[in-house]
Tab-separated table of C-alpha atoms and ligand atoms in Angstrom:
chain	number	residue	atom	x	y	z
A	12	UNK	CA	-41.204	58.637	26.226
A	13	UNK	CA	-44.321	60.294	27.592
A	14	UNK	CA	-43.219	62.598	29.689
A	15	UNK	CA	-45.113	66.357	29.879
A	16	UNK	CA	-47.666	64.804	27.471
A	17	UNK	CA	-51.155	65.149	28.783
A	18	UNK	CA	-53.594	62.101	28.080
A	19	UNK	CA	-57.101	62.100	28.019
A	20	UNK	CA	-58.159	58.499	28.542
A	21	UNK	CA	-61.748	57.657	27.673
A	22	UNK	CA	-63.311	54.237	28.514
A	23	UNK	CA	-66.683	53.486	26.855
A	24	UNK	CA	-68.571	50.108	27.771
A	25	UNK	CA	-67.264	47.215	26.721
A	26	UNK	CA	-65.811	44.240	28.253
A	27	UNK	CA	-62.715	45.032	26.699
A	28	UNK	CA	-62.798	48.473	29.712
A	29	UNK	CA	-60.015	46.391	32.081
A	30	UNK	CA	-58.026	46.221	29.470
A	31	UNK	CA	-57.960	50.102	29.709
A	32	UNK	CA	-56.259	49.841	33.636
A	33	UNK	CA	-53.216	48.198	32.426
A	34	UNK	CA	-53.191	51.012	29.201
A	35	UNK	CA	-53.743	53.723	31.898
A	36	UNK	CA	-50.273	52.173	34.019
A	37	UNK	CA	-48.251	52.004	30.881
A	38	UNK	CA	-48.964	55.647	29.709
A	39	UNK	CA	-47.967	56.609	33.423
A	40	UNK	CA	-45.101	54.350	33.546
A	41	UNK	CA	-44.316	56.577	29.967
A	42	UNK	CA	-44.676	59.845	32.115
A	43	UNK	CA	-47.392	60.711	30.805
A	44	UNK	CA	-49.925	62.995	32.884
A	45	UNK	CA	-53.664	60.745	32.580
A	46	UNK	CA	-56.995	62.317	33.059
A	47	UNK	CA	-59.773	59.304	33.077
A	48	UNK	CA	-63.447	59.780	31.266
A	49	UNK	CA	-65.679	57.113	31.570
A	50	UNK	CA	-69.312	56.495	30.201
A	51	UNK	CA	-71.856	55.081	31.794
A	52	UNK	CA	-71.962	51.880	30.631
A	53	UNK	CA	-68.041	51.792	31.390
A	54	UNK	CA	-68.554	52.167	35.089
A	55	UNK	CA	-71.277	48.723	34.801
A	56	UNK	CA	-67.463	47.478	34.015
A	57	UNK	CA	-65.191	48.653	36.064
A	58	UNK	CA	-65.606	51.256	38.481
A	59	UNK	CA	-64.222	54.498	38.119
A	60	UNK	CA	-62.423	53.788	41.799
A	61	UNK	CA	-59.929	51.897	40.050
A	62	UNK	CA	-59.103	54.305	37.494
A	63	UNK	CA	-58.865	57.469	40.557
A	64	UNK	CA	-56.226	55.382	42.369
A	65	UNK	CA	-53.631	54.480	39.330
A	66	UNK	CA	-54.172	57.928	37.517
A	67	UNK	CA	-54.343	60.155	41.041
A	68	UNK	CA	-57.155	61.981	39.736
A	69	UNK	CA	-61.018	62.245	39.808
A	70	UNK	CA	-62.319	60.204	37.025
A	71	UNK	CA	-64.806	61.934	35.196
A	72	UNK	CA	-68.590	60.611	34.449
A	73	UNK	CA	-71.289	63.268	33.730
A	74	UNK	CA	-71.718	66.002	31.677
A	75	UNK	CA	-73.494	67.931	34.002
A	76	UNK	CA	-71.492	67.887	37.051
A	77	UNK	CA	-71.704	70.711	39.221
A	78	UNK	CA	-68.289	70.080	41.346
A	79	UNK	CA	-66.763	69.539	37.329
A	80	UNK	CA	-68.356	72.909	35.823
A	81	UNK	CA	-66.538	74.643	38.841
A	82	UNK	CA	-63.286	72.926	38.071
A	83	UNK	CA	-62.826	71.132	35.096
A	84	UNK	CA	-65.624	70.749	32.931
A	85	UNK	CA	-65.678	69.167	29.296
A	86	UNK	CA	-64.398	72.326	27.486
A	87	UNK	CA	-61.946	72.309	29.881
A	88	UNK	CA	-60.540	68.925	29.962
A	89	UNK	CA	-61.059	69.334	25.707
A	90	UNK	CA	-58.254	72.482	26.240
A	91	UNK	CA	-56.228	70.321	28.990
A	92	UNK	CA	-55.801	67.367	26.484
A	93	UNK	CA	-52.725	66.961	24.334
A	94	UNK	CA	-53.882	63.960	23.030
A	95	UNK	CA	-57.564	62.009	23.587
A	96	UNK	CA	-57.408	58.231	23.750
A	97	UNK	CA	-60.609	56.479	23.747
A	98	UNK	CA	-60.112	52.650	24.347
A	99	UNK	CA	-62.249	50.664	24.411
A	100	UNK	CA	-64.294	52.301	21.911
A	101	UNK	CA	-67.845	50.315	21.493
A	102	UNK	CA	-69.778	50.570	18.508
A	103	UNK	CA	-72.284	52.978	19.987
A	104	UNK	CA	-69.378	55.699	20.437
A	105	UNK	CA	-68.146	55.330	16.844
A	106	UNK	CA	-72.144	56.106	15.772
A	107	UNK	CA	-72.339	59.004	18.002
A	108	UNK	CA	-69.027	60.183	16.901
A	109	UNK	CA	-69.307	59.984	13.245
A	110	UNK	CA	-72.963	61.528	13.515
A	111	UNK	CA	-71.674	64.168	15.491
A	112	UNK	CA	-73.927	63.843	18.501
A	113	UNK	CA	-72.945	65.268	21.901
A	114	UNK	CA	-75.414	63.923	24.503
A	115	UNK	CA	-72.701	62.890	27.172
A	116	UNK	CA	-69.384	64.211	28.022
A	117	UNK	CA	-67.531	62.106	26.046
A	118	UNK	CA	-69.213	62.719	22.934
A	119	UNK	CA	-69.235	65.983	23.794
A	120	UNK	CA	-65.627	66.190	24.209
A	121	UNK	CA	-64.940	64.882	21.199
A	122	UNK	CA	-66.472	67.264	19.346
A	123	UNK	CA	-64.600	69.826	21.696
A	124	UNK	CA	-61.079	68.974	21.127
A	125	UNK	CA	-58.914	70.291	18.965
A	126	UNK	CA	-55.903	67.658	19.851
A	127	UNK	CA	-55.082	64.264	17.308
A	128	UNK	CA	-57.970	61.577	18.611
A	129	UNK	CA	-56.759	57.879	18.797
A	130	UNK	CA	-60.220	55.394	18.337
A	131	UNK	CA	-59.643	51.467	19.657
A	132	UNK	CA	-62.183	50.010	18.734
A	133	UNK	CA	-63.702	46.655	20.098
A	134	UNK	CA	-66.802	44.751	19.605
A	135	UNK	CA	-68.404	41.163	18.483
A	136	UNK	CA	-66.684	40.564	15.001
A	137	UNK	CA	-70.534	40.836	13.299
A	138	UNK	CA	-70.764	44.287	14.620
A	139	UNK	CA	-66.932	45.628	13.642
A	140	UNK	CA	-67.847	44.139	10.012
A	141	UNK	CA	-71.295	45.763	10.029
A	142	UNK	CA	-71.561	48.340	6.950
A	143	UNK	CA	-72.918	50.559	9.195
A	144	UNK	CA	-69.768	50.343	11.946
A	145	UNK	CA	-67.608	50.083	8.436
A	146	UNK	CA	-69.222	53.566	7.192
A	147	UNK	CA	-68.889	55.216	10.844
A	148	UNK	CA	-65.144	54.216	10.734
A	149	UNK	CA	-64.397	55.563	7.055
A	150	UNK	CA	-66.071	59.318	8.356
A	151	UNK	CA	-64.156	59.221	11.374
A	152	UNK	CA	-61.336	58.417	9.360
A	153	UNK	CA	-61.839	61.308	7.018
A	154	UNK	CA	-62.415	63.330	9.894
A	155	UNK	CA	-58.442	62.914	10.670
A	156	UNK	CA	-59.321	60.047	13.553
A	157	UNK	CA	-56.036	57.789	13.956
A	158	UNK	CA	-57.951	54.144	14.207
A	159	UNK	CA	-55.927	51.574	16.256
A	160	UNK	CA	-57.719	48.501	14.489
A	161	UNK	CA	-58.642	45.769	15.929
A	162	UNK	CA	-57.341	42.269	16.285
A	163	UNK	CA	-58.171	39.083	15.344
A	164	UNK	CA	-58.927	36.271	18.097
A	165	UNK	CA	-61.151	34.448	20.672
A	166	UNK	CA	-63.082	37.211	21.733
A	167	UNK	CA	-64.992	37.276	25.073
A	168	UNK	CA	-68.288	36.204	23.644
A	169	UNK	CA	-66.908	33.190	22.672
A	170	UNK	CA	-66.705	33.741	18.868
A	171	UNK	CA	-63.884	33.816	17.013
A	172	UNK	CA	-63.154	37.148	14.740
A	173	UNK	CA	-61.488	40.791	14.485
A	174	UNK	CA	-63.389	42.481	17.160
A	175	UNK	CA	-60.679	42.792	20.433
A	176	UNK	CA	-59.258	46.076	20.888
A	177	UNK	CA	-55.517	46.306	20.200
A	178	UNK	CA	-53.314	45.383	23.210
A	179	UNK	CA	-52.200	47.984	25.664
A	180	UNK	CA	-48.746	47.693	24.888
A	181	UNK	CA	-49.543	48.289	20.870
A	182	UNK	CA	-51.947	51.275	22.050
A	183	UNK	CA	-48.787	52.788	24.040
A	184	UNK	CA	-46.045	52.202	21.328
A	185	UNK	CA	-48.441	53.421	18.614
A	186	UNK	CA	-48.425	56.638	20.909
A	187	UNK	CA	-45.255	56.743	21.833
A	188	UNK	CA	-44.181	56.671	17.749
A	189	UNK	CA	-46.633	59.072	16.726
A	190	UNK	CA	-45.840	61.740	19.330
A	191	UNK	CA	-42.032	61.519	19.737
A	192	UNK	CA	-41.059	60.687	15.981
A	193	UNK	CA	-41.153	63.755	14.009
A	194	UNK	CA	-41.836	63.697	10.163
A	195	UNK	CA	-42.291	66.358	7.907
A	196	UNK	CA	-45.871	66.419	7.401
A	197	UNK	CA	-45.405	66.167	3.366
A	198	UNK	CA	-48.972	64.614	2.772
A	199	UNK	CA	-50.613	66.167	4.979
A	200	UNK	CA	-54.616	65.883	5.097
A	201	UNK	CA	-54.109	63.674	1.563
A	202	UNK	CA	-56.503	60.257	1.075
A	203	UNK	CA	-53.966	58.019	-0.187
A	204	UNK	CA	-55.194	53.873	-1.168
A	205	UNK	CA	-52.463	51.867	-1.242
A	206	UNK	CA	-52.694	47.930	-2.673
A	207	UNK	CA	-50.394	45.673	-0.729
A	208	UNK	CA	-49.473	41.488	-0.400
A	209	UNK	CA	-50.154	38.902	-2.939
A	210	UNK	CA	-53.801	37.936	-4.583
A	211	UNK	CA	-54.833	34.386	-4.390
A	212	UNK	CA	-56.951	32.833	-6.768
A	213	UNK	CA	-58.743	29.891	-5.880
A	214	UNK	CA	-58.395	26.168	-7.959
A	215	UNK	CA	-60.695	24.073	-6.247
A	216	UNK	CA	-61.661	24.314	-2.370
A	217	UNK	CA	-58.134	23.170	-1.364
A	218	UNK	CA	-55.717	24.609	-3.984
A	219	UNK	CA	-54.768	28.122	-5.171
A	220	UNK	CA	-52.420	30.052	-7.453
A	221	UNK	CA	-50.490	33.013	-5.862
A	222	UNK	CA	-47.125	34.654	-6.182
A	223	UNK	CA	-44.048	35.406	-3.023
A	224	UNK	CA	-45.429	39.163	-2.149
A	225	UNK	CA	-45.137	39.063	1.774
A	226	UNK	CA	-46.941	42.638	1.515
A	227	UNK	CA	-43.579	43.810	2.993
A	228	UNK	CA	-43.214	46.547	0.688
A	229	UNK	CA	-46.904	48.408	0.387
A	230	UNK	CA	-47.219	47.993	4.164
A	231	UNK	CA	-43.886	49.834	4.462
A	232	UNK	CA	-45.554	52.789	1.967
A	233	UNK	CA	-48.481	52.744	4.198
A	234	UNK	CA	-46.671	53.456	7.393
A	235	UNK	CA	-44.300	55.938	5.210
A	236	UNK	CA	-47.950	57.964	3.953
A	237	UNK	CA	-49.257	58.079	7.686
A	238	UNK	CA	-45.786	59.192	9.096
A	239	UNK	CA	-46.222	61.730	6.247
A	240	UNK	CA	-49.490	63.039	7.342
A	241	UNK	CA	-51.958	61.297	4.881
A	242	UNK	CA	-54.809	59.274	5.378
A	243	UNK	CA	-53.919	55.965	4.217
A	244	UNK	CA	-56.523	52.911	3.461
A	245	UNK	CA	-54.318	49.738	3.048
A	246	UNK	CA	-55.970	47.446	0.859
A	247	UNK	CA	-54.327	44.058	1.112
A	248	UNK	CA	-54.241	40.732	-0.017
A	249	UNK	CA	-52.644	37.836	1.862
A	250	UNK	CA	-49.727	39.285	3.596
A	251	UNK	CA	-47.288	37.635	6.657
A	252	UNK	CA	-47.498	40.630	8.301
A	253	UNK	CA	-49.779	41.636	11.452
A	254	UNK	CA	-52.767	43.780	10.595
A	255	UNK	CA	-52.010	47.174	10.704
A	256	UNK	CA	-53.404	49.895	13.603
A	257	UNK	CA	-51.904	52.803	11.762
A	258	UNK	CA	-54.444	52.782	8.856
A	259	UNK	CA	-58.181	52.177	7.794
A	260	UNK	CA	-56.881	48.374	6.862
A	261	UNK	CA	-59.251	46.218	4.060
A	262	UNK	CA	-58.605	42.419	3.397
A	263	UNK	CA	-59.340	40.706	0.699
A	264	UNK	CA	-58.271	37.545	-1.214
A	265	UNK	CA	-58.896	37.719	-5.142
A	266	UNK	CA	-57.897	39.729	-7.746
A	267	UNK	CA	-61.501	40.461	-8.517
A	268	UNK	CA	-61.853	41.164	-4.468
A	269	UNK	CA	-59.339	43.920	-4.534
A	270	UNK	CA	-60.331	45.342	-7.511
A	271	UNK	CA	-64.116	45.629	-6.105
A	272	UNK	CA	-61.939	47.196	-2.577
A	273	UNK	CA	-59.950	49.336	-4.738
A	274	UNK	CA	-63.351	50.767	-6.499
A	275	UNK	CA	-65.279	50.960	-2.693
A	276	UNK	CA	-62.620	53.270	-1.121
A	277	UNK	CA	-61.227	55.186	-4.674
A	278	UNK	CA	-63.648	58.202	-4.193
A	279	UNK	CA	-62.013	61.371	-2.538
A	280	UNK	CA	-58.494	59.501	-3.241
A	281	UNK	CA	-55.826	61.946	-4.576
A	282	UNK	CA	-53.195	59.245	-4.617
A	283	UNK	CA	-53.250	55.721	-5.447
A	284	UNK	CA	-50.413	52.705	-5.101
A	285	UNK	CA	-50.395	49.942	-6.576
A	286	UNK	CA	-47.758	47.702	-4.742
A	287	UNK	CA	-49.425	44.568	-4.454
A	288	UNK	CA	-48.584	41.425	-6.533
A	289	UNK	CA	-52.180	41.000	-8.371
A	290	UNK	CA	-52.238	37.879	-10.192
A	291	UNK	CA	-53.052	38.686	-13.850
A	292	UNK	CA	-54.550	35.213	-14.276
A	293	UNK	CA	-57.337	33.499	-12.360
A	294	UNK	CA	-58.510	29.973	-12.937
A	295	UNK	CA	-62.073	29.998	-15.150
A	296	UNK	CA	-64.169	27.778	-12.758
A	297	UNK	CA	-63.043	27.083	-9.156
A	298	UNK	CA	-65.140	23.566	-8.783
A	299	UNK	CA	-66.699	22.601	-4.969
A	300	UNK	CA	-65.131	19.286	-5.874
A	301	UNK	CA	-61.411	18.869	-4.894
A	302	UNK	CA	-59.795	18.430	-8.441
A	303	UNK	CA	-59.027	14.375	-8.350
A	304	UNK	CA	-55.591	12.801	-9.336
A	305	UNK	CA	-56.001	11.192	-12.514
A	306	UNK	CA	-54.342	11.736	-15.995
A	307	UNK	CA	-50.552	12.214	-16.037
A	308	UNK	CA	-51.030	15.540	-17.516
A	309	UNK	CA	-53.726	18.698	-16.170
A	310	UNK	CA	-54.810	21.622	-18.440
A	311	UNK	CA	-55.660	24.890	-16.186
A	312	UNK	CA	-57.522	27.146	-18.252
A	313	UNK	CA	-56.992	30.704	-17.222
A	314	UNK	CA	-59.274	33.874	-17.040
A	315	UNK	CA	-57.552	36.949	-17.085
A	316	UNK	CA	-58.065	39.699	-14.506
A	317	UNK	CA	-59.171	42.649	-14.257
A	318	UNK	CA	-55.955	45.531	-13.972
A	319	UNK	CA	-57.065	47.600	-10.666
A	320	UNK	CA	-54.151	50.059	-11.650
A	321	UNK	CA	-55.341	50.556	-15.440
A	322	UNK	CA	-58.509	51.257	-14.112
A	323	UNK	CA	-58.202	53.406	-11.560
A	324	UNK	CA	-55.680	55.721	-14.252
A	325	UNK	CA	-58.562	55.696	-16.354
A	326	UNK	CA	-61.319	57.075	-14.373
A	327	UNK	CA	-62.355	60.794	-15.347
A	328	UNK	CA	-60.878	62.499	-12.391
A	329	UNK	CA	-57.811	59.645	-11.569
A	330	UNK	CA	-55.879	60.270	-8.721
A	331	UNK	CA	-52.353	60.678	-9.020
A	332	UNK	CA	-51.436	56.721	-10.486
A	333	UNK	CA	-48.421	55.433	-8.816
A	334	UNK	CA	-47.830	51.648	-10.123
A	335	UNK	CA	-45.163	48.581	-9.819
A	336	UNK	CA	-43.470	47.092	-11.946
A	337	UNK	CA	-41.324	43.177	-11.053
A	338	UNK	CA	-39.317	42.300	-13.468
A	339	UNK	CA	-36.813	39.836	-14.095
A	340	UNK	CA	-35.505	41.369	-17.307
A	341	UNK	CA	-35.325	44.813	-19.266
A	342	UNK	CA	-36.576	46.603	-16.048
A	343	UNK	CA	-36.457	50.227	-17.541
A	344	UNK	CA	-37.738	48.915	-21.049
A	345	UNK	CA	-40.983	47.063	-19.136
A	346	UNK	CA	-41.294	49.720	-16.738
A	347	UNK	CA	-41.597	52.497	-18.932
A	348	UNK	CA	-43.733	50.408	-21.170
A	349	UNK	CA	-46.724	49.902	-18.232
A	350	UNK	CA	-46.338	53.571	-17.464
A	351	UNK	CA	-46.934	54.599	-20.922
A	352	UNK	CA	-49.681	52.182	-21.937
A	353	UNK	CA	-51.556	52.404	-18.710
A	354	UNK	CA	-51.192	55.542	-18.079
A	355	UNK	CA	-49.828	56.291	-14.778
A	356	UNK	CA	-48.243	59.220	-13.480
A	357	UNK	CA	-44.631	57.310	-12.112
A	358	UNK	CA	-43.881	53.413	-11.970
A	359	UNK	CA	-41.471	51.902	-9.057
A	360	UNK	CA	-39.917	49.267	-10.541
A	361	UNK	CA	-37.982	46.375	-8.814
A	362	UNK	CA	-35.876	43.224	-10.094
A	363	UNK	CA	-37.526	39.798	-8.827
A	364	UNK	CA	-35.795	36.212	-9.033
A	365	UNK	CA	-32.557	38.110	-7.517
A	366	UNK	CA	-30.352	37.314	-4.801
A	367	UNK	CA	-30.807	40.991	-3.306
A	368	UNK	CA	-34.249	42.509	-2.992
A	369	UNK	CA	-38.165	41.855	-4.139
A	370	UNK	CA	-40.581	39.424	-2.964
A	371	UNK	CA	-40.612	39.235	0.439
A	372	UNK	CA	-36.937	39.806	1.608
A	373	UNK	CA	-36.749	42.860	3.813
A	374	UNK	CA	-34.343	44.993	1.848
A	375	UNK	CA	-35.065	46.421	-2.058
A	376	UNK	CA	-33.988	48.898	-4.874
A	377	UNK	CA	-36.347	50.757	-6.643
A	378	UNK	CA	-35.747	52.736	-10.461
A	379	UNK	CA	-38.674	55.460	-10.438
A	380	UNK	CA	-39.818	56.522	-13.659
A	381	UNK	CA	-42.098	59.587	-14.849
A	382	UNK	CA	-42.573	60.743	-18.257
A	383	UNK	CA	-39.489	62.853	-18.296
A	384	UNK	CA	-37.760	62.005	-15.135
A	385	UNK	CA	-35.942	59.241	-13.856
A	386	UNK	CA	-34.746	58.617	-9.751
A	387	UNK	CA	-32.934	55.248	-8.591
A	388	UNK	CA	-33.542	54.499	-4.804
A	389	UNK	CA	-30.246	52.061	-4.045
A	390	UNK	CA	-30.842	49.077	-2.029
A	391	UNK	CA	-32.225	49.951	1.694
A	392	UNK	CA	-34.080	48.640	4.455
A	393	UNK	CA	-38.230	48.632	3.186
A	394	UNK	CA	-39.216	50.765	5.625
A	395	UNK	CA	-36.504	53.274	4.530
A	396	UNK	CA	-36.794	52.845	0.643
A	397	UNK	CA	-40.858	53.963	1.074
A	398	UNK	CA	-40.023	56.788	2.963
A	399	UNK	CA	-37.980	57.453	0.156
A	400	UNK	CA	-40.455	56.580	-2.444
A	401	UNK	CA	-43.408	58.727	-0.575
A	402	UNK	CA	-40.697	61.662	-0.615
A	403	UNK	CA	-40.349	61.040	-4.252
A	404	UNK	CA	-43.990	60.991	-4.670
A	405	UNK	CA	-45.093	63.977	-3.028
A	406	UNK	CA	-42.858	65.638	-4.840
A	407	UNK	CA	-44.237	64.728	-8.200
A	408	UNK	CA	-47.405	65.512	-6.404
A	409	UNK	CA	-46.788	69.090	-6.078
A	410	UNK	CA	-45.393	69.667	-9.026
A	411	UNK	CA	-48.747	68.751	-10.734
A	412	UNK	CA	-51.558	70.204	-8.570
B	7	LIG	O1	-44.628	42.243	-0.914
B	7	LIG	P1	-43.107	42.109	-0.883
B	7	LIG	O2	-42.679	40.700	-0.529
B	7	LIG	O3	-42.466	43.156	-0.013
B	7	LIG	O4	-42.574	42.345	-2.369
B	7	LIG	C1	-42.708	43.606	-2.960
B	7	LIG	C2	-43.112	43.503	-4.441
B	7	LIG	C3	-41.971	42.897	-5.233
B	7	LIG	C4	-44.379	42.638	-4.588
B	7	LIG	C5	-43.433	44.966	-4.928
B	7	LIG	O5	-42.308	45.770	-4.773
B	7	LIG	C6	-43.923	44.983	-6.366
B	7	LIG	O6	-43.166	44.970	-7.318
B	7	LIG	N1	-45.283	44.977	-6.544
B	7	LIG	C7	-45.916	44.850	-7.887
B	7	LIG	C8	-45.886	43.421	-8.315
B	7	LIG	C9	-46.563	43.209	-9.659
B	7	LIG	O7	-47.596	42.614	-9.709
B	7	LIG	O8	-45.957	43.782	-10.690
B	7	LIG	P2	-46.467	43.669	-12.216
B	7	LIG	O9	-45.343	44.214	-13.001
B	7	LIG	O10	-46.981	42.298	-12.519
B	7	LIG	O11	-47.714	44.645	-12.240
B	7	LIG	C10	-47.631	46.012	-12.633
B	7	LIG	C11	-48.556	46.858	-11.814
B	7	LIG	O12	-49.914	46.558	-12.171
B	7	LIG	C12	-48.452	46.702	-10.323
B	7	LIG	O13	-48.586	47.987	-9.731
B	7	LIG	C13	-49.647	45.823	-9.958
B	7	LIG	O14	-50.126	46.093	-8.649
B	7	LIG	C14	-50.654	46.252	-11.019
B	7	LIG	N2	-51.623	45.218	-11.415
B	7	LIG	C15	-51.223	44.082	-12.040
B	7	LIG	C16	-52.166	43.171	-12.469
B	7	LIG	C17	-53.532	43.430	-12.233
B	7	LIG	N3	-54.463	42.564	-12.610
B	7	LIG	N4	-53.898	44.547	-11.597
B	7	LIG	C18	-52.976	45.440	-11.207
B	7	LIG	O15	-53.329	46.475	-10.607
């Protein structure tokens, strides 16, 4: 699936760096052509013998190498690379990256290429969730970086937490579907936030109130928006899907949680999509207490949310307002009615409570409305339906701006 593609594989120091020997086989084992860079720290790891014998190639270390300047140096290997991988990536590389400084050959390279850059990060979970690792990601992201997040898990320093760099065999795939799937590039260079999965809203320590949203169908418009060329940030709530690579991924829980998400990332947005299930209702007081069994009847007194949609339509400069709208009657009259009163540019809207389609089964149907324009997306696979949709809404797109 790799064949004639030329890899640049860069391994920075982390413990995570053998991981990198198995990536290096698989890309091979793709038919893919691998060049190995390694910092310094990396070869404390593993040593760059290893990488020499399964690539077949001199694995380079310095900047200033003599024998390299002759050869291949790092403007060189920059114009060799059709793609530059850099896995593990520790949280000193992001830094240097996103503050553009070039005081090694990797980070010189990286400011060198011209190719599409793929970042794996991995680190303790204290450092990944740092504001300042946080901030370096969002710049790299804006900088057109493709982040393969990281997971969540034991991690080697014993802690548990999202910190370990993506598998090998998600690197490779995420690769292989990037650079053999072709889409037309319809968003390209656009900073789309998309809201995904269902808010829960805590009762007491134990007990919540949520809704069915399996996150299903935003995480589908998220992988639609990449495929299209955008720069997506996924804000979800919970969700029984894995955590994304493809995007700059946020979790939250609470309605009030996504809406403060929603409001962190909104800046330099130019389209916003509101699929997630956002509970409109939140209990007034979550006690510390677990709420006891006692009379026969309970009265929950609600608080009601703030709308993330309404309020991103109403900033002074909105981005172009895509919202939802379940329904389990009048679809068209509802629909229209949220697109109207909180003024979005197009709605999506979807029967729930059906036998076919909404929460969380894997096929849906979608009637898209605009002020003076109507589409109906018939019952399809998720995955297919947001391409759809994302077609749909880059065309609106367009015809505004
Ligand atoms: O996640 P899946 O299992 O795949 O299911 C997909 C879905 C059915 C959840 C999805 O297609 C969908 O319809 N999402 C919107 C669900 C919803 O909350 O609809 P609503 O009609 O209650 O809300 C209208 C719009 O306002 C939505 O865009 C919602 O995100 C937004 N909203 C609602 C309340 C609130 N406090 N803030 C909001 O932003």
């Amino acid at each position: 699936m790799l064949s004639q593609r030329r890899i640049l594989l860069a391994v920075t120091g982390g413990i995570a760096a053998y991981k990198s020997l198995e990536l290096l086989r698989l890309f091979k084992k793709q038919g893919a052509d691998v060049r190995v860079v390694m910092t310094k720290a990396a070869t404390a790891f593993v040593q760059p013998l290893s990488f020499q014998a399964l690539s077949g190639h001199a694995v380079h270390c310095h900047l200033l190498d003599t024998e390299a300047e002759h050869a291949m140096g790092h403007i060189e290997l920059a114009r060799w690379a059709d793609v530059l991988v850099i896995a593990p990536a520790t949280a000193n590389t992001l830094a240097n990256f996103a503050h553009g400084l070039a005081d090694d050959l990797l980070s010189t390279l990286y400011l060198a290429v011209t190719c599409p850059v793929y970042i794996a990060p991995a680190m303790n979970h204290v450092m990944w969730k740092h504001p300042a690792t946080q901030a370096n990601v969002k710049t790299l992201r804006t900088y057109g970086v493709n982040l393969i997040s990281p997971e969540s898990g034991e991690q080697a320093c014993g802690e548990m937490g999202i910190g370990r760099m993506a598998e090998p065999e998600t690197i490779c795939q995420q690769l292989i579907d990037d650079l053999t799937v072709t889409h037309p590039q319809i968003l390209s260079g656009l900073n789309i936030v998309i809201t995904a999965g269902a808010t829960r809203e805590p009762l007491d320590p134990v007990r919540y109130l949520t809704n069915r949203s399996s996150g299903k169908m935003g995480y589908a418009l998220a992988i639609a928006a990449q495929q299209a060329g955008a720069n997506v940030i996924l804000i979800s709530g919970v969700k029984q899907l894995p955590t994304p690579t493809y995007c700059y991924f946020v979790s939250v829980e609470t309605a009030q949680q996504m809406h403060a998400a929603v409001f962190e990332n909104i800046k330099d947005c130019d389209i916003f999509i509101g699929a997630a299930a956002v509970a409109d209702y939140r209990p007034v007081a979550c006690g510390e207490e677990k709420i006891k069994k006692q009379a026969d009847q309970l009265t929950l007194t609600l608080q009601k949310n703030p709308d993330i949609l309404a309020d991103v339509a109403a900033l002074k400069t909105p981005p172009f307002t895509v919202g939802f709208a379940a329904e389990t009657s009048d679809l068209e009259h509802y629909a229209r009615d949220k697109l109207t009163r909180k003024k979005l540019n197009m709605i999506a809207a979807n029967w729930v409570g059906r036998a076919e389609g909404g929460f969380e089964r894997d096929e849906n149907a979608l009637d898209v409305f605009w002020q003076d324009g109507k589409k109906t997306l018939p019952m399809t696979e998720k995955s297919e339906l947001a391409q759809q949709l994302i077609a749909l809404i880059a065309e609106r797109f367009n015809a505004l701006n």
